[in-house]
């Protein structure tokens, strides 16, 4: 049988499970929002722990009469424990709560104050008066959201992206000199080197990285110091700047207190822009994964110009079948990220007056996208891309069967005559040489002199 203790807030008393550190407002949120299975991401909880620690240090400097040394040390100790993941079960709230994230802010305040009181050995701290000193949910949640997003991108996504890019650079170098048929509109086109095709993939990822880095600049701008509506009511002068400096010290990232707090509280344009860069990466990953599974299609009835690692059986009924499952995983991640971008875009459009109240869903979707892309890049690189092998024989066969090699004859016989050659070769199943000489446009010697597919790249 569960045991309870009585906690209270401005609405009165409420029973809270005795074994937990949370308080009245967390308990009310649990009861009022039994919605879905999506819980507030751990990255948000960790970001809040850093933020509350930084705010406490600054409050101790600016208001030492209220934030005493004993309170400061106890709060910092509790925040450090939370950041290390010690109290993860104390943060059970649904994403689908108040749109400002107030209950998650209070969840942190309550857990930190109760844990700090245990450390001190008396009820010396209050969740609002001490842990939430100089703050509001309206500036702490968007601040924690930016911290979590920036850390996820900088420490997880970009390293994973770099690893994939390095693998493509290796493949590009290893496959220099291998010429194959190009393809446009899913139809045969003029030749291309396989290394050139890979360089296209590499260029996409390098460009995506550049765009993500630019977007990070917006995430480094923090709402802290704006308190409820952007005026900074109840926060001492310089509080936001000092907290941002502490966060910069903790994370090594160049966080700053946003110059215009009215903008920082009421708009989600910066995180929307940043997620747009993630969507661009997802789009390019979709294209690369699709290219790879097309090129590896077969093994006998497809293009079969490359082989990819065989990781698991592909069919429950067809023995020996192997499928491009890593490519399929990447493309599913891509469409999820694109869907998340739509959610964030709509959420960003819904700010009213001094606050946008679609913060938790924005945070959840952004962090899911960052995590999915990071994990997907690492898995795709390790289990598929790094093991790509060229089927030289098939590439050479397709190259020399391509009717679009006739493009090389344009300067010698003209576009319209070259088109006649291609159509005759296709209609009568002839080689381009047979069709060209049969039509009398070039002699065999003239054809051999000007026709060199490997030089067309």
PDB file of C-alpha atoms in Angstrom, residues 241-374:
ATOM      1  CA  UNK A 241      24.155  38.063 -18.664  1.00  0.00           C
ATOM      2  CA  UNK A 242      25.775  36.512 -15.606  1.00  0.00           C
ATOM      3  CA  UNK A 243      23.742  33.298 -15.897  1.00  0.00           C
ATOM      4  CA  UNK A 244      24.673  33.000 -19.578  1.00  0.00           C
ATOM      5  CA  UNK A 245      28.348  33.371 -18.641  1.00  0.00           C
ATOM      6  CA  UNK A 246      28.010  30.547 -16.132  1.00  0.00           C
ATOM      7  CA  UNK A 247      26.342  28.321 -18.717  1.00  0.00           C
ATOM      8  CA  UNK A 248      29.116  29.140 -21.148  1.00  0.00           C
ATOM      9  CA  UNK A 249      31.592  28.039 -18.487  1.00  0.00           C
ATOM     10  CA  UNK A 250      29.716  24.777 -17.771  1.00  0.00           C
ATOM     11  CA  UNK A 251      29.192  23.702 -21.393  1.00  0.00           C
ATOM     12  CA  UNK A 252      31.983  25.343 -23.370  1.00  0.00           C
ATOM     13  CA  UNK A 253      29.339  26.748 -25.734  1.00  0.00           C
ATOM     14  CA  UNK A 254      29.082  30.510 -26.418  1.00  0.00           C
ATOM     15  CA  UNK A 255      25.737  31.179 -24.758  1.00  0.00           C
ATOM     16  CA  UNK A 256      24.575  34.784 -24.433  1.00  0.00           C
ATOM     17  CA  UNK A 257      21.623  36.471 -22.826  1.00  0.00           C
ATOM     18  CA  UNK A 258      19.369  37.586 -25.694  1.00  0.00           C
ATOM     19  CA  UNK A 259      19.402  41.336 -26.159  1.00  0.00           C
ATOM     20  CA  UNK A 260      15.637  41.561 -26.769  1.00  0.00           C
ATOM     21  CA  UNK A 261      13.849  39.501 -24.141  1.00  0.00           C
ATOM     22  CA  UNK A 262      10.398  40.370 -25.532  1.00  0.00           C
ATOM     23  CA  UNK A 263      11.433  38.604 -28.721  1.00  0.00           C
ATOM     24  CA  UNK A 264      13.080  35.718 -26.849  1.00  0.00           C
ATOM     25  CA  UNK A 265       9.901  34.942 -24.872  1.00  0.00           C
ATOM     26  CA  UNK A 266       7.300  35.420 -27.578  1.00  0.00           C
ATOM     27  CA  UNK A 267       8.981  33.931 -30.661  1.00  0.00           C
ATOM     28  CA  UNK A 268      10.272  30.499 -31.610  1.00  0.00           C
ATOM     29  CA  UNK A 269      11.897  31.688 -34.827  1.00  0.00           C
ATOM     30  CA  UNK A 270      15.447  30.764 -33.777  1.00  0.00           C
ATOM     31  CA  UNK A 271      14.702  27.144 -32.954  1.00  0.00           C
ATOM     32  CA  UNK A 272      12.449  26.926 -36.029  1.00  0.00           C
ATOM     33  CA  UNK A 273      15.335  28.123 -38.192  1.00  0.00           C
ATOM     34  CA  UNK A 274      17.686  25.642 -36.520  1.00  0.00           C
ATOM     35  CA  UNK A 275      15.289  22.768 -37.108  1.00  0.00           C
ATOM     36  CA  UNK A 276      15.044  23.827 -40.734  1.00  0.00           C
ATOM     37  CA  UNK A 277      18.748  23.045 -41.010  1.00  0.00           C
ATOM     38  CA  UNK A 278      18.068  19.611 -39.501  1.00  0.00           C
ATOM     39  CA  UNK A 279      15.307  19.102 -42.057  1.00  0.00           C
ATOM     40  CA  UNK A 280      17.755  19.960 -44.853  1.00  0.00           C
ATOM     41  CA  UNK A 281      20.102  17.291 -43.511  1.00  0.00           C
ATOM     42  CA  UNK A 282      17.211  14.812 -43.347  1.00  0.00           C
ATOM     43  CA  UNK A 283      16.328  15.588 -46.963  1.00  0.00           C
ATOM     44  CA  UNK A 284      19.890  14.957 -48.095  1.00  0.00           C
ATOM     45  CA  UNK A 285      20.105  11.753 -46.070  1.00  0.00           C
ATOM     46  CA  UNK A 286      16.913  10.587 -47.782  1.00  0.00           C
ATOM     47  CA  UNK A 287      18.490  11.271 -51.176  1.00  0.00           C
ATOM     48  CA  UNK A 288      21.782   9.538 -50.320  1.00  0.00           C
ATOM     49  CA  UNK A 289      20.042   6.481 -48.858  1.00  0.00           C
ATOM     50  CA  UNK A 290      17.786   6.216 -51.910  1.00  0.00           C
ATOM     51  CA  UNK A 291      20.766   6.514 -54.294  1.00  0.00           C
ATOM     52  CA  UNK A 292      22.589   3.761 -52.441  1.00  0.00           C
ATOM     53  CA  UNK A 293      19.672   1.341 -52.412  1.00  0.00           C
ATOM     54  CA  UNK A 294      18.989   1.967 -56.106  1.00  0.00           C
ATOM     55  CA  UNK A 295      22.639   1.401 -57.011  1.00  0.00           C
ATOM     56  CA  UNK A 296      22.689  -1.771 -54.885  1.00  0.00           C
ATOM     57  CA  UNK A 297      19.378  -3.076 -56.244  1.00  0.00           C
ATOM     58  CA  UNK A 298      19.446  -6.609 -57.516  1.00  0.00           C
ATOM     59  CA  UNK A 299      21.394  -8.740 -57.107  1.00  0.00           C
ATOM     60  CA  UNK A 300      20.522  -9.899 -60.632  1.00  0.00           C
ATOM     61  CA  UNK A 301      17.457  -7.937 -61.731  1.00  0.00           C
ATOM     62  CA  UNK A 302      18.448  -4.448 -60.594  1.00  0.00           C
ATOM     63  CA  UNK A 303      21.269  -1.974 -61.226  1.00  0.00           C
ATOM     64  CA  UNK A 304      23.670  -3.940 -59.037  1.00  0.00           C
ATOM     65  CA  UNK A 305      26.503  -1.448 -59.549  1.00  0.00           C
ATOM     66  CA  UNK A 306      27.522  -1.578 -55.889  1.00  0.00           C
ATOM     67  CA  UNK A 307      27.160  -4.018 -53.048  1.00  0.00           C
ATOM     68  CA  UNK A 308      26.392  -3.075 -49.465  1.00  0.00           C
ATOM     69  CA  UNK A 309      26.896  -5.104 -46.271  1.00  0.00           C
ATOM     70  CA  UNK A 310      24.468  -7.943 -45.653  1.00  0.00           C
ATOM     71  CA  UNK A 311      23.309  -7.462 -42.069  1.00  0.00           C
ATOM     72  CA  UNK A 312      20.311  -9.772 -41.626  1.00  0.00           C
ATOM     73  CA  UNK A 313      17.900 -12.005 -43.575  1.00  0.00           C
ATOM     74  CA  UNK A 314      15.452  -9.925 -45.585  1.00  0.00           C
ATOM     75  CA  UNK A 315      12.441 -12.158 -45.894  1.00  0.00           C
ATOM     76  CA  UNK A 316      10.433 -14.587 -43.801  1.00  0.00           C
ATOM     77  CA  UNK A 317       9.433 -16.529 -46.923  1.00  0.00           C
ATOM     78  CA  UNK A 318      12.143 -15.956 -49.579  1.00  0.00           C
ATOM     79  CA  UNK A 319      15.327 -17.800 -48.571  1.00  0.00           C
ATOM     80  CA  UNK A 320      18.585 -15.938 -49.159  1.00  0.00           C
ATOM     81  CA  UNK A 321      16.957 -12.556 -49.697  1.00  0.00           C
ATOM     82  CA  UNK A 322      18.841  -9.582 -48.259  1.00  0.00           C
ATOM     83  CA  UNK A 323      17.371  -6.075 -48.171  1.00  0.00           C
ATOM     84  CA  UNK A 324      18.861  -2.548 -47.842  1.00  0.00           C
ATOM     85  CA  UNK A 325      17.502  -2.195 -44.321  1.00  0.00           C
ATOM     86  CA  UNK A 326      19.885   0.526 -43.184  1.00  0.00           C
ATOM     87  CA  UNK A 327      18.715   2.674 -46.097  1.00  0.00           C
ATOM     88  CA  UNK A 328      15.123   2.038 -45.101  1.00  0.00           C
ATOM     89  CA  UNK A 329      15.829   3.076 -41.525  1.00  0.00           C
ATOM     90  CA  UNK A 330      17.448   6.316 -42.707  1.00  0.00           C
ATOM     91  CA  UNK A 331      14.505   7.196 -44.918  1.00  0.00           C
ATOM     92  CA  UNK A 332      12.014   6.585 -42.102  1.00  0.00           C
ATOM     93  CA  UNK A 333      14.060   8.861 -39.849  1.00  0.00           C
ATOM     94  CA  UNK A 334      14.049  11.469 -42.601  1.00  0.00           C
ATOM     95  CA  UNK A 335      10.270  11.548 -42.920  1.00  0.00           C
ATOM     96  CA  UNK A 336       9.918  11.742 -39.122  1.00  0.00           C
ATOM     97  CA  UNK A 337      12.228  14.761 -39.035  1.00  0.00           C
ATOM     98  CA  UNK A 338      10.259  16.369 -41.862  1.00  0.00           C
ATOM     99  CA  UNK A 339       7.067  15.789 -39.883  1.00  0.00           C
ATOM    100  CA  UNK A 340       8.685  17.256 -36.771  1.00  0.00           C
ATOM    101  CA  UNK A 341       9.591  20.335 -38.796  1.00  0.00           C
ATOM    102  CA  UNK A 342       5.958  20.830 -39.736  1.00  0.00           C
ATOM    103  CA  UNK A 343       4.959  20.603 -36.062  1.00  0.00           C
ATOM    104  CA  UNK A 344       7.617  23.126 -35.019  1.00  0.00           C
ATOM    105  CA  UNK A 345       6.663  25.505 -37.810  1.00  0.00           C
ATOM    106  CA  UNK A 346       3.006  25.481 -36.803  1.00  0.00           C
ATOM    107  CA  UNK A 347       3.946  25.818 -33.114  1.00  0.00           C
ATOM    108  CA  UNK A 348       6.128  28.834 -33.882  1.00  0.00           C
ATOM    109  CA  UNK A 349       3.236  30.557 -35.643  1.00  0.00           C
ATOM    110  CA  UNK A 350       1.017  30.372 -32.563  1.00  0.00           C
ATOM    111  CA  UNK A 351       2.659  32.852 -30.196  1.00  0.00           C
ATOM    112  CA  UNK A 352       0.159  35.270 -28.643  1.00  0.00           C
ATOM    113  CA  UNK A 353       1.214  38.610 -27.193  1.00  0.00           C
ATOM    114  CA  UNK A 354       4.138  38.121 -24.761  1.00  0.00           C
ATOM    115  CA  UNK A 355       4.503  34.321 -24.830  1.00  0.00           C
ATOM    116  CA  UNK A 356       4.440  31.329 -27.128  1.00  0.00           C
ATOM    117  CA  UNK A 357       2.738  28.442 -25.336  1.00  0.00           C
ATOM    118  CA  UNK A 358       3.850  25.588 -27.601  1.00  0.00           C
ATOM    119  CA  UNK A 359       7.213  25.133 -25.897  1.00  0.00           C
ATOM    120  CA  UNK A 360       7.167  21.494 -24.700  1.00  0.00           C
ATOM    121  CA  UNK A 361       6.066  20.092 -28.063  1.00  0.00           C
ATOM    122  CA  UNK A 362       8.712  22.197 -29.810  1.00  0.00           C
ATOM    123  CA  UNK A 363      11.429  20.991 -27.453  1.00  0.00           C
ATOM    124  CA  UNK A 364      10.312  17.367 -27.776  1.00  0.00           C
ATOM    125  CA  UNK A 365      10.261  17.416 -31.571  1.00  0.00           C
ATOM    126  CA  UNK A 366      13.569  19.224 -31.962  1.00  0.00           C
ATOM    127  CA  UNK A 367      15.390  16.898 -29.577  1.00  0.00           C
ATOM    128  CA  UNK A 368      13.836  13.830 -31.194  1.00  0.00           C
ATOM    129  CA  UNK A 369      15.046  15.009 -34.596  1.00  0.00           C
ATOM    130  CA  UNK A 370      18.561  15.686 -33.323  1.00  0.00           C
ATOM    131  CA  UNK A 371      18.735  12.292 -31.631  1.00  0.00           C
ATOM    132  CA  UNK A 372      17.294  10.367 -34.575  1.00  0.00           C
ATOM    133  CA  UNK A 373      19.654  12.018 -37.050  1.00  0.00           C
ATOM    134  CA  UNK A 374      22.668  11.442 -34.801  1.00  0.00           C
TER     135      UNK A 374
END
